[in-house]
Short mmCIF file of C-alpha atoms and ligand atoms in Angstrom, two decimals:
data_model
loop_
_atom_site.label_atom_id
_atom_site.label_comp_id
_atom_site.label_asym_id
_atom_site.label_seq_id
_atom_site.Cartn_x
_atom_site.Cartn_y
_atom_site.Cartn_z
CA UNK A 1 0.00 0.00 0.00
CA UNK A 2 1.17 3.55 -0.73
CA UNK A 3 1.92 5.79 2.31
CA UNK A 4 -1.75 6.83 2.29
CA UNK A 5 -4.50 4.49 1.09
CA UNK A 6 -5.76 5.19 -2.41
CA UNK A 7 -9.55 5.50 -2.53
CA UNK A 8 -11.39 5.04 -5.83
CA UNK A 9 -14.84 6.60 -6.18
CA UNK A 10 -16.88 5.11 -9.00
CA UNK A 11 -19.30 7.69 -10.41
CA UNK A 12 -19.26 11.48 -10.43
CA UNK A 13 -22.88 12.40 -9.63
CA UNK A 14 -23.93 14.31 -6.52
CA UNK A 15 -22.74 11.47 -4.24
CA UNK A 16 -19.36 10.91 -5.89
CA UNK A 17 -18.43 14.57 -6.21
CA UNK A 18 -19.51 15.47 -2.66
CA UNK A 19 -17.63 12.44 -1.32
CA UNK A 20 -14.43 13.38 -3.16
CA UNK A 21 -14.64 16.94 -1.79
CA UNK A 22 -15.31 15.71 1.76
CA UNK A 23 -12.39 13.26 1.63
CA UNK A 24 -10.00 15.78 0.10
CA UNK A 25 -10.96 18.19 2.87
CA UNK A 26 -9.73 15.48 5.26
CA UNK A 27 -6.50 15.03 3.27
CA UNK A 28 -7.37 11.61 1.90
CA UNK A 29 -6.19 10.44 -1.52
CA UNK A 30 -9.15 10.03 -3.91
CA UNK A 31 -9.76 9.55 -7.61
CA UNK A 32 -13.20 9.67 -9.27
CA UNK A 33 -13.78 7.31 -12.21
CA UNK A 34 -16.74 8.59 -14.25
CA UNK A 35 -18.14 6.78 -17.28
CA UNK A 36 -19.26 9.95 -19.09
CA UNK A 37 -16.83 12.15 -21.04
CA UNK A 38 -17.56 15.05 -18.63
CA UNK A 39 -19.62 15.88 -15.56
CA UNK A 40 -23.29 16.34 -16.27
CA UNK A 41 -26.63 16.50 -14.54
CA UNK A 42 -30.08 16.72 -16.03
CA UNK A 43 -31.94 20.01 -16.32
CA UNK A 44 -34.38 19.54 -13.45
CA UNK A 45 -34.79 20.62 -9.85
CA UNK A 46 -33.74 18.82 -6.69
CA UNK A 47 -34.75 19.91 -3.20
CA UNK A 48 -32.69 19.51 -0.02
CA UNK A 49 -34.18 19.20 3.47
CA UNK A 50 -32.76 20.58 6.73
CA UNK A 51 -31.01 17.30 7.68
CA UNK A 52 -29.31 17.22 4.28
CA UNK A 53 -28.04 20.79 4.57
CA UNK A 54 -26.64 20.08 8.04
CA UNK A 55 -24.85 17.06 6.54
CA UNK A 56 -23.52 19.26 3.72
CA UNK A 57 -21.88 21.55 6.27
CA UNK A 58 -20.18 18.58 7.93
CA UNK A 59 -18.94 17.25 4.55
CA UNK A 60 -17.41 20.63 3.83
CA UNK A 61 -18.65 24.16 4.43
CA UNK A 62 -17.57 24.83 0.82
CA UNK A 63 -20.30 22.43 -0.40
CA UNK A 64 -22.86 24.23 1.75
CA UNK A 65 -21.71 27.63 0.45
CA UNK A 66 -21.97 26.34 -3.13
CA UNK A 67 -25.48 25.11 -2.39
CA UNK A 68 -26.50 28.46 -0.88
CA UNK A 69 -25.26 30.19 -4.02
CA UNK A 70 -27.78 28.37 -6.21
CA UNK A 71 -30.55 27.49 -3.71
CA UNK A 72 -34.04 28.87 -4.18
CA UNK A 73 -36.71 29.06 -1.51
CA UNK A 74 -40.38 29.87 -1.89
CA UNK A 75 -40.78 33.43 -3.10
CA UNK A 76 -43.66 34.66 -0.91
CA UNK A 77 -42.53 36.00 2.47
CA UNK A 78 -45.29 34.13 4.31
CA UNK A 79 -44.24 30.80 2.68
CA UNK A 80 -40.59 30.82 3.79
CA UNK A 81 -41.14 27.86 6.11
CA UNK A 82 -43.61 25.97 3.91
CA UNK A 83 -42.29 22.74 2.42
CA UNK A 84 -45.38 22.18 0.28
CA UNK A 85 -49.03 23.23 0.22
CA UNK A 86 -51.23 20.24 -0.66
CA UNK A 87 -54.21 21.03 -2.91
CA UNK A 88 -57.10 19.04 -4.35
CA UNK A 89 -55.91 18.75 -7.94
CA UNK A 90 -59.08 17.15 -9.25
CA UNK A 91 -61.51 19.84 -8.10
CA UNK A 92 -63.28 21.56 -10.96
CA UNK A 93 -62.52 25.06 -9.66
CA UNK A 94 -61.06 28.01 -11.56
CA UNK A 95 -57.26 28.38 -11.65
CA UNK A 96 -55.92 29.40 -8.27
CA UNK A 97 -59.04 28.24 -6.44
CA UNK A 98 -58.27 24.54 -5.96
CA UNK A 99 -59.38 23.59 -2.43
CA UNK A 100 -56.47 23.92 0.01
CA UNK A 101 -55.93 20.70 2.01
CA UNK A 102 -52.92 21.18 4.29
CA UNK A 103 -49.29 22.35 4.47
CA UNK A 104 -46.12 21.01 6.05
CA UNK A 105 -43.55 23.40 7.38
CA UNK A 106 -39.94 23.09 8.48
CA UNK A 107 -37.15 25.49 9.39
CA UNK A 108 -36.59 26.75 5.85
CA UNK A 109 -39.39 25.34 3.73
CA UNK A 110 -38.74 24.35 0.13
CA UNK A 111 -35.03 24.68 -0.67
CA UNK A 112 -34.26 23.60 -4.19
CA UNK A 113 -31.54 23.87 -6.78
CA UNK A 114 -31.30 23.35 -10.50
CA UNK A 115 -29.31 20.09 -10.57
CA UNK A 116 -26.89 21.08 -13.29
CA UNK A 117 -26.13 24.42 -11.63
CA UNK A 118 -25.44 22.77 -8.25
CA UNK A 119 -23.15 20.18 -9.85
CA UNK A 120 -21.26 22.92 -11.73
CA UNK A 121 -20.64 24.72 -8.43
CA UNK A 122 -19.39 21.69 -6.51
CA UNK A 123 -17.24 20.33 -9.33
CA UNK A 124 -15.22 23.55 -9.07
CA UNK A 125 -14.28 22.55 -5.50
CA UNK A 126 -12.45 19.37 -6.61
CA UNK A 127 -8.65 19.45 -6.74
CA UNK A 128 -7.28 19.47 -10.27
CA UNK A 129 -6.84 16.01 -11.75
CA UNK A 130 -9.25 14.29 -9.34
CA UNK A 131 -11.41 12.78 -12.07
CA UNK A 132 -10.75 10.31 -14.86
CA UNK A 133 -13.51 10.46 -17.50
CA UNK A 134 -14.67 7.82 -19.98
CA UNK A 135 -14.07 5.15 -17.32
CA UNK A 136 -17.02 2.78 -17.06
CA UNK A 137 -16.23 0.24 -14.36
CA UNK A 138 -17.08 -3.27 -15.56
CA UNK A 139 -15.89 -5.34 -12.63
CA UNK A 140 -13.54 -5.64 -9.67
CA UNK A 141 -11.05 -8.27 -8.65
CA UNK A 142 -10.31 -8.73 -4.95
CA UNK A 143 -7.22 -10.86 -4.41
CA UNK A 144 -7.06 -10.81 -0.63
CA UNK A 145 -6.52 -8.84 2.56
CA UNK A 146 -3.05 -7.55 1.77
CA UNK A 147 -3.33 -7.08 -1.98
CA UNK A 148 -4.62 -4.05 -3.89
CA UNK A 149 -8.05 -4.25 -5.53
CA UNK A 150 -8.13 -4.30 -9.34
CA UNK A 151 -10.70 -2.27 -11.28
CA UNK A 152 -11.46 -3.33 -14.84
CA UNK A 153 -12.91 -0.69 -17.12
CA UNK A 154 -14.94 -1.01 -20.29
CA UNK A 155 -12.18 0.63 -22.36
CA UNK A 156 -9.97 -2.38 -21.59
CA UNK A 157 -7.78 -0.62 -19.00
CA UNK A 158 -7.15 -1.81 -15.45
CA UNK A 159 -6.12 0.12 -12.36
CA UNK A 160 -5.21 -0.79 -8.80
CA UNK A 161 -6.50 0.86 -5.66
CA UNK A 162 -6.83 0.16 -1.92
CA UNK A 163 -10.57 0.79 -1.49
CA UNK A 164 -13.53 1.29 -3.80
CA UNK A 165 -16.65 3.33 -3.06
CA UNK A 166 -19.47 2.81 -5.54
CA UNK A 167 -21.34 6.07 -6.13
CA UNK A 168 -22.51 4.78 -9.49
CA UNK A 169 -26.24 5.21 -9.09
CA UNK A 170 -29.23 2.92 -9.32
CA UNK A 171 -27.68 0.57 -11.92
CA UNK A 172 -24.42 0.34 -9.94
CA UNK A 173 -21.75 -1.99 -11.32
CA UNK A 174 -20.18 -2.02 -7.84
CA UNK A 175 -23.43 -3.30 -6.29
CA UNK A 176 -23.67 -5.96 -9.01
CA UNK A 177 -20.11 -7.08 -8.24
CA UNK A 178 -20.90 -7.21 -4.50
CA UNK A 179 -24.12 -9.20 -4.87
CA UNK A 180 -23.51 -11.17 -8.06
CA UNK A 181 -25.43 -10.36 -11.22
CA UNK A 182 -28.11 -13.02 -10.68
CA UNK A 183 -28.98 -11.74 -7.19
CA UNK A 184 -32.42 -10.06 -7.25
CA UNK A 185 -30.96 -7.00 -5.46
CA UNK A 186 -28.63 -6.35 -8.41
CA UNK A 187 -31.53 -4.98 -10.46
CA UNK A 188 -33.81 -2.18 -9.32
CA UNK A 189 -37.60 -2.61 -9.24
CA UNK A 190 -40.18 -0.62 -11.14
CA UNK A 191 -42.57 1.07 -8.69
CA UNK A 192 -45.28 1.39 -11.36
CA UNK A 193 -44.98 5.14 -11.20
CA UNK A 194 -43.47 7.37 -13.84
CA UNK A 195 -42.95 11.11 -13.98
CA UNK A 196 -42.95 13.79 -16.64
CA UNK A 197 -40.49 16.57 -15.78
CA UNK A 198 -40.34 20.08 -17.12
CA UNK A 199 -38.94 23.54 -16.42
CA UNK A 200 -41.10 26.57 -17.22
CA UNK A 201 -39.82 30.17 -17.32
CA UNK A 202 -41.30 31.85 -14.24
CA UNK A 203 -42.70 34.79 -16.18
CA UNK A 204 -44.80 32.40 -18.26
CA UNK A 205 -45.83 30.41 -15.15
CA UNK A 206 -46.95 33.55 -13.27
CA UNK A 207 -48.95 34.75 -16.26
CA UNK A 208 -50.75 31.40 -16.46
CA UNK A 209 -51.17 30.54 -12.78
CA UNK A 210 -50.69 33.67 -10.70
CA UNK A 211 -47.86 34.38 -8.26
CA UNK A 212 -48.79 32.09 -5.38
CA UNK A 213 -49.16 28.90 -7.45
CA UNK A 214 -46.14 29.57 -9.63
CA UNK A 215 -43.67 30.87 -7.06
CA UNK A 216 -44.26 28.59 -4.08
CA UNK A 217 -44.04 24.79 -3.67
CA UNK A 218 -47.39 23.10 -4.38
CA UNK A 219 -48.54 19.49 -4.48
CA UNK A 220 -51.73 18.85 -6.50
CA UNK A 221 -53.26 15.55 -5.33
CA UNK A 222 -55.51 13.23 -7.29
CA UNK A 223 -56.43 9.61 -7.98
CA UNK A 224 -53.41 7.61 -9.17
CA UNK A 225 -51.50 10.77 -10.03
CA UNK A 226 -50.06 13.92 -8.50
CA UNK A 227 -48.25 17.00 -9.75
CA UNK A 228 -45.71 19.01 -7.84
CA UNK A 229 -44.15 22.35 -8.65
CA UNK A 230 -41.50 24.47 -6.95
CA UNK A 231 -39.31 27.44 -7.92
CA UNK A 232 -35.63 27.04 -8.88
CA UNK A 233 -32.98 29.34 -10.43
CA UNK A 234 -33.56 32.07 -7.83
CA UNK A 235 -37.19 32.20 -8.87
CA UNK A 236 -36.52 32.47 -12.61
CA UNK A 237 -37.93 29.00 -13.36
CA UNK A 238 -40.80 26.79 -12.14
CA UNK A 239 -39.89 23.09 -11.86
CA UNK A 240 -42.71 20.63 -12.66
CA UNK A 241 -42.89 16.91 -11.88
CA UNK A 242 -46.10 15.10 -12.84
CA UNK A 243 -46.36 11.55 -11.47
CA UNK A 244 -48.72 8.84 -12.73
CA UNK A 245 -49.30 5.29 -11.46
CA UNK A 246 -50.49 2.35 -13.53
CA UNK A 247 -50.12 -1.41 -13.54
CA UNK A 248 -48.44 -1.69 -16.96
CA UNK A 249 -44.78 -2.78 -17.11
CA UNK A 250 -42.23 -0.08 -18.02
CA UNK A 251 -41.82 -0.42 -21.82
CA UNK A 252 -37.99 -0.51 -21.92
CA UNK A 253 -35.62 -3.01 -20.33
CA UNK A 254 -32.63 -0.70 -20.90
CA UNK A 255 -33.77 2.88 -20.50
CA UNK A 256 -35.21 4.55 -17.41
CA UNK A 257 -35.98 7.73 -19.35
CA UNK A 258 -37.99 7.78 -22.58
CA UNK A 259 -38.94 10.70 -24.79
CA UNK A 260 -42.59 11.67 -24.53
CA UNK A 261 -44.96 14.42 -25.57
CA UNK A 262 -47.57 16.68 -24.08
CA UNK A 263 -50.51 14.74 -25.52
CA UNK A 264 -49.55 11.79 -23.27
CA UNK A 265 -49.43 14.03 -20.21
CA UNK A 266 -52.85 15.46 -21.13
CA UNK A 267 -54.30 11.94 -21.36
CA UNK A 268 -52.75 10.81 -18.06
CA UNK A 269 -54.10 13.85 -16.20
CA UNK A 270 -57.47 14.25 -17.91
CA UNK A 271 -59.25 13.68 -14.57
CA UNK A 272 -57.53 16.75 -13.04
CA UNK A 273 -59.04 20.22 -12.80
CA UNK A 274 -58.25 23.51 -14.58
CA UNK A 275 -55.09 24.40 -12.58
CA UNK A 276 -53.25 21.19 -13.47
CA UNK A 277 -54.55 21.43 -17.06
CA UNK A 278 -52.99 24.88 -17.25
CA UNK A 279 -49.65 23.63 -15.88
CA UNK A 280 -49.62 20.97 -18.60
CA UNK A 281 -50.56 23.53 -21.27
CA UNK A 282 -47.48 25.62 -20.53
CA UNK A 283 -45.01 22.68 -20.62
CA UNK A 284 -42.79 22.28 -23.69
CA UNK A 285 -44.43 20.07 -26.38
CA UNK A 286 -41.74 17.37 -26.09
CA UNK A 287 -40.59 16.23 -22.70
CA UNK A 288 -39.00 13.24 -21.03
CA UNK A 289 -40.81 10.60 -19.03
CA UNK A 290 -38.90 9.05 -16.13
CA UNK A 291 -39.62 5.56 -14.81
CA UNK A 292 -39.50 5.53 -11.02
CA UNK A 293 -37.41 2.54 -10.00
CA UNK A 294 -36.06 1.85 -6.51
CA UNK A 295 -34.21 -0.80 -4.51
CA UNK A 296 -37.18 -1.49 -2.21
CA UNK A 297 -38.00 -5.09 -3.19
CA UNK A 298 -34.60 -6.60 -2.40
CA UNK A 299 -32.75 -4.24 -0.06
CA UNK A 300 -29.04 -4.93 0.43
CA UNK A 301 -28.13 -6.73 3.65
CA UNK A 302 -24.84 -4.89 3.83
CA UNK A 303 -23.41 -1.86 2.04
CA UNK A 304 -19.88 -3.28 2.07
CA UNK A 305 -17.88 -6.31 1.05
CA UNK A 306 -14.39 -6.13 2.53
CA UNK A 307 -12.77 -2.96 1.11
CA UNK A 308 -15.56 -2.21 -1.35
CA UNK A 309 -18.70 -0.31 -0.42
CA UNK A 310 -21.63 1.50 -2.00
CA UNK A 311 -23.38 4.69 -1.02
CA UNK A 312 -26.13 6.98 -2.32
CA UNK A 313 -28.43 5.61 -5.03
CA UNK A 314 -26.04 2.71 -5.66
CA UNK A 315 -26.90 1.45 -2.16
CA UNK A 316 -30.48 2.56 -1.53
CA UNK A 317 -32.06 4.26 -4.55
CA UNK A 318 -35.50 5.47 -3.56
CA UNK A 319 -38.56 6.83 -5.29
CA UNK A 320 -38.59 10.63 -4.92
CA UNK A 321 -41.79 11.17 -2.91
CA UNK A 322 -40.00 12.43 0.20
CA UNK A 323 -37.70 14.59 -1.95
CA UNK A 324 -34.88 13.13 0.13
CA UNK A 325 -32.87 10.69 -2.03
CA UNK A 326 -30.07 13.13 -2.72
CA UNK A 327 -30.26 14.29 0.89
CA UNK A 328 -29.56 10.72 2.04
CA UNK A 329 -26.58 10.63 -0.35
CA UNK A 330 -25.16 13.68 1.43
CA UNK A 331 -25.80 12.16 4.87
CA UNK A 332 -23.98 9.00 3.70
CA UNK A 333 -21.06 11.11 2.52
CA UNK A 334 -20.77 13.03 5.79
CA UNK A 335 -20.92 9.81 7.80
CA UNK A 336 -18.38 7.91 5.69
CA UNK A 337 -15.99 10.87 5.53
CA UNK A 338 -16.04 11.21 9.32
CA UNK A 339 -15.52 7.48 9.86
CA UNK A 340 -12.67 7.26 7.31
CA UNK A 341 -11.00 10.24 8.98
CA UNK A 342 -11.02 8.60 12.42
CA UNK A 343 -7.44 8.16 13.66
CA UNK A 344 -8.01 4.45 14.41
CA UNK A 345 -9.03 3.89 10.78
CA UNK A 346 -6.12 5.95 9.47
CA UNK A 347 -3.64 4.08 11.67
CA UNK A 348 -4.73 0.62 10.55
CA UNK A 349 -4.12 0.80 6.79
CA UNK A 350 -6.12 -1.68 4.71
CA UNK A 351 -7.75 -3.27 7.77
CA UNK A 352 -8.89 0.17 8.90
CA UNK A 353 -10.64 0.75 5.57
CA UNK A 354 -12.58 -2.50 5.88
CA UNK A 355 -13.68 -1.67 9.43
CA UNK A 356 -14.71 1.83 8.35
CA UNK A 357 -16.92 0.40 5.59
CA UNK A 358 -18.44 -2.16 7.96
CA UNK A 359 -19.24 0.61 10.43
CA UNK A 360 -20.72 2.80 7.71
CA UNK A 361 -22.95 -0.05 6.56
CA UNK A 362 -24.13 -0.94 10.04
CA UNK A 363 -25.05 2.63 10.88
CA UNK A 364 -26.72 3.64 7.60
CA UNK A 365 -28.81 0.58 6.67
CA UNK A 366 -31.84 1.21 8.85
CA UNK A 367 -32.52 4.88 8.09
CA UNK A 368 -31.80 4.68 4.36
CA UNK A 369 -33.91 1.55 3.80
CA UNK A 370 -36.77 2.92 5.90
CA UNK A 371 -36.75 5.92 3.55
CA UNK A 372 -37.20 3.70 0.48
CA UNK A 373 -40.32 2.07 1.95
CA UNK A 374 -41.73 5.25 3.44
CA UNK A 375 -41.27 7.05 0.13
CA UNK A 376 -43.25 4.36 -1.72
CA UNK A 377 -46.06 4.79 0.79
CA UNK A 378 -45.95 8.59 0.57
CA UNK A 379 -46.35 8.43 -3.21
CA UNK A 380 -49.48 6.36 -2.68
CA UNK A 381 -50.77 8.67 0.07
CA UNK A 382 -50.55 11.64 -2.34
CA UNK A 383 -52.57 9.61 -4.86
CA UNK A 384 -55.30 8.39 -2.51
CA UNK A 385 -54.18 4.79 -3.01
CA UNK A 386 -53.49 3.64 0.56
CA UNK A 387 -56.04 1.14 1.77
CA UNK A 388 -57.94 2.29 4.86
CA UNK A 389 -56.86 5.92 4.29
CA UNK A 390 -57.64 6.77 0.65
CA UNK A 391 -58.94 10.37 0.70
CA UNK A 392 -58.90 10.86 4.48
CA UNK A 393 -56.91 14.10 4.42
CA UNK A 394 -56.45 14.25 8.18
CA UNK A 395 -54.80 10.83 8.21
CA UNK A 396 -52.70 11.66 5.14
CA UNK A 397 -51.51 14.87 6.76
CA UNK A 398 -50.64 13.09 10.02
CA UNK A 399 -48.60 10.40 8.27
CA UNK A 400 -46.83 12.85 5.99
CA UNK A 401 -45.92 15.06 8.94
CA UNK A 402 -44.55 12.16 11.00
CA UNK A 403 -42.48 10.59 8.23
CA UNK A 404 -41.07 13.87 6.95
CA UNK A 405 -40.17 15.05 10.44
CA UNK A 406 -38.24 11.82 10.92
CA UNK A 407 -36.19 12.80 7.86
CA UNK A 408 -35.84 16.51 8.59
CA UNK A 409 -35.11 16.36 12.32
CA UNK A 410 -32.19 13.92 12.13
CA UNK A 411 -28.94 15.41 13.44
CA UNK A 412 -25.86 14.31 11.51
CA UNK A 413 -23.58 15.03 14.46
CA UNK A 414 -25.60 12.62 16.63
CA UNK A 415 -25.51 9.98 13.89
CA UNK A 416 -21.73 10.36 13.58
CA UNK A 417 -21.35 10.06 17.37
CA UNK A 418 -23.26 6.79 17.25
CA UNK A 419 -21.14 5.58 14.32
CA UNK A 420 -17.96 6.33 16.28
CA UNK A 421 -19.10 4.09 19.11
CA UNK A 422 -19.91 1.33 16.60
CA UNK A 423 -16.43 1.90 15.14
CA UNK A 424 -14.87 1.44 18.58
CA UNK A 425 -16.74 -1.84 18.99
CA UNK A 426 -15.65 -3.01 15.53
CA UNK A 427 -11.93 -2.50 16.26
C1 FAD B 1 -37.93 12.39 -10.52
C2 FAD B 1 -36.93 12.47 -9.41
C3 FAD B 1 -36.94 13.56 -8.54
C4 FAD B 1 -36.05 13.61 -7.45
N1 FAD B 1 -36.12 14.66 -6.60
C5 FAD B 1 -35.33 14.69 -5.51
C6 FAD B 1 -35.41 15.77 -4.56
O1 FAD B 1 -36.17 16.72 -4.73
N2 FAD B 1 -34.59 15.73 -3.47
C7 FAD B 1 -33.70 14.72 -3.25
O2 FAD B 1 -33.00 14.74 -2.22
N3 FAD B 1 -33.59 13.69 -4.14
C8 FAD B 1 -34.37 13.65 -5.26
N4 FAD B 1 -34.26 12.62 -6.14
C9 FAD B 1 -33.23 11.59 -5.90
C10 FAD B 1 -31.86 12.05 -6.36
O3 FAD B 1 -31.96 12.49 -7.70
C11 FAD B 1 -30.85 10.92 -6.28
O4 FAD B 1 -30.91 10.32 -5.01
C12 FAD B 1 -29.42 11.41 -6.51
O5 FAD B 1 -29.31 12.20 -7.67
C13 FAD B 1 -28.47 10.21 -6.64
O6 FAD B 1 -27.17 10.66 -6.82
P1 FAD B 1 -25.97 9.62 -7.01
O7 FAD B 1 -24.75 10.45 -7.22
O8 FAD B 1 -25.97 8.61 -5.91
O9 FAD B 1 -26.33 8.81 -8.34
P2 FAD B 1 -26.40 9.35 -9.85
O10 FAD B 1 -26.89 10.76 -9.92
O11 FAD B 1 -27.15 8.31 -10.62
O12 FAD B 1 -24.87 9.38 -10.34
C14 FAD B 1 -24.20 8.20 -10.67
C15 FAD B 1 -22.96 8.58 -11.48
O13 FAD B 1 -22.20 7.40 -11.71
C16 FAD B 1 -21.86 7.29 -13.09
N5 FAD B 1 -21.76 5.83 -13.36
C17 FAD B 1 -22.76 4.93 -13.39
N6 FAD B 1 -22.28 3.70 -13.60
C18 FAD B 1 -20.94 3.82 -13.70
C19 FAD B 1 -19.89 2.87 -13.90
N7 FAD B 1 -20.12 1.56 -14.01
N8 FAD B 1 -18.61 3.34 -13.97
C20 FAD B 1 -18.34 4.67 -13.83
N9 FAD B 1 -19.31 5.62 -13.64
C21 FAD B 1 -20.59 5.17 -13.56
C22 FAD B 1 -23.00 7.99 -13.82
O14 FAD B 1 -22.61 8.43 -15.11
C23 FAD B 1 -23.30 9.15 -12.86
O15 FAD B 1 -22.47 10.27 -13.11
C24 FAD B 1 -35.12 12.56 -7.24
C25 FAD B 1 -35.06 11.49 -8.16
C26 FAD B 1 -35.94 11.45 -9.23
C27 FAD B 1 -35.85 10.26 -10.20
#
């Protein structure tokens, strides 16, 4: 082993880039291997909750500052603490007069970024030469406790390293290597929900919907479908995600995103009222449709195998109904960075890395896998699909409040403290 262990991060999405920054901040030696020719995120919004922003600060205050630079909250002064207002999307009421159902609030309400803009900001924080592009990891070879790990890439090259952290998303090659390709947990499951996503210039959205609907986070509920909107780009753009549930299989075995068009959205939401119809009218004519897959049917029993581990979507990809998948990635990063930086881990070389990964896995499994299941249920609550609750708004509100508060109120410093005591036990 070199004087300092070499850590390979597979994948340069939000998880991989934040992890590299957090580890570099702690003077660890990291390289990102990204399959794409350059960094890239889709043009869509992603919201971060209070627990995620606390975790960001622990990863590196530079990540938090970058986030603050591009973050957008609700525009109205009285909505600064509102996460979402829930509305009856099916009601046949004029635009802006959908019956109000309930709201959830937290310390800073909706707090969203345009994904590509956030990634651009954090990529600038990486040390020069951190990332190797065009490197799709095919497989790993682990030749024993004292030997380096070998990574085999699709371009025919091989590289050695001391530890591998898979941040390679829902179709993770690292997870497949850990579980074996025939293991049911190697493939994600279709949740029978899909989502159309769009970005609308705010000026156009305000003209069509009025200021309150366009500039503040709203959730329009309905049978087997729901539509959410929130502002991004410092209020210059309204982000739209329109979810639909049906029992059909997803039509592609390869692609999670398929091109679609507005006429399909119109058909899927024909039972919604004038406000949602208007939102659809102002979408671009051609837009993408995203299949919502997760890892909820066959959750991993462990996030590590010796000196290889997975985090973020690679470990626990979730449906997005809590708006917390990326937030969990950041919590994972903060936790793993703190554990890897522990002096006991640093003093023990290769063995220390394995114990760090074991500790990370033991302390992150419960919360991250609970999220996957709770998110599935939340999606169904928003669509009046939960048996025994259906359209009982009081019960829906109560459940949503409880589950979201469990996400938002978590304290990363407490979670790290607990992980450190698990680490002590594992040594
Ligand atoms: C519709 C929708 C809305 C969402 N909204 C929110 C939200 O509001 N809030 C929130 O917190 N979360 C949200 N999420 C979840 C969030 O998007 C994900 O949890 C997060 O982006 C996952 O980041 P990641 O870096 O782990 O994975 P990814 O973003 O998938 O990145 C994986 C990276 O690894 C690379 N890669 C893959 N395979 C390989 C390989 N074999 N070798 C090398 N590189 C590889 C990829 O090119 C990519 O760059 C949403 C998700 C969806 C689908």
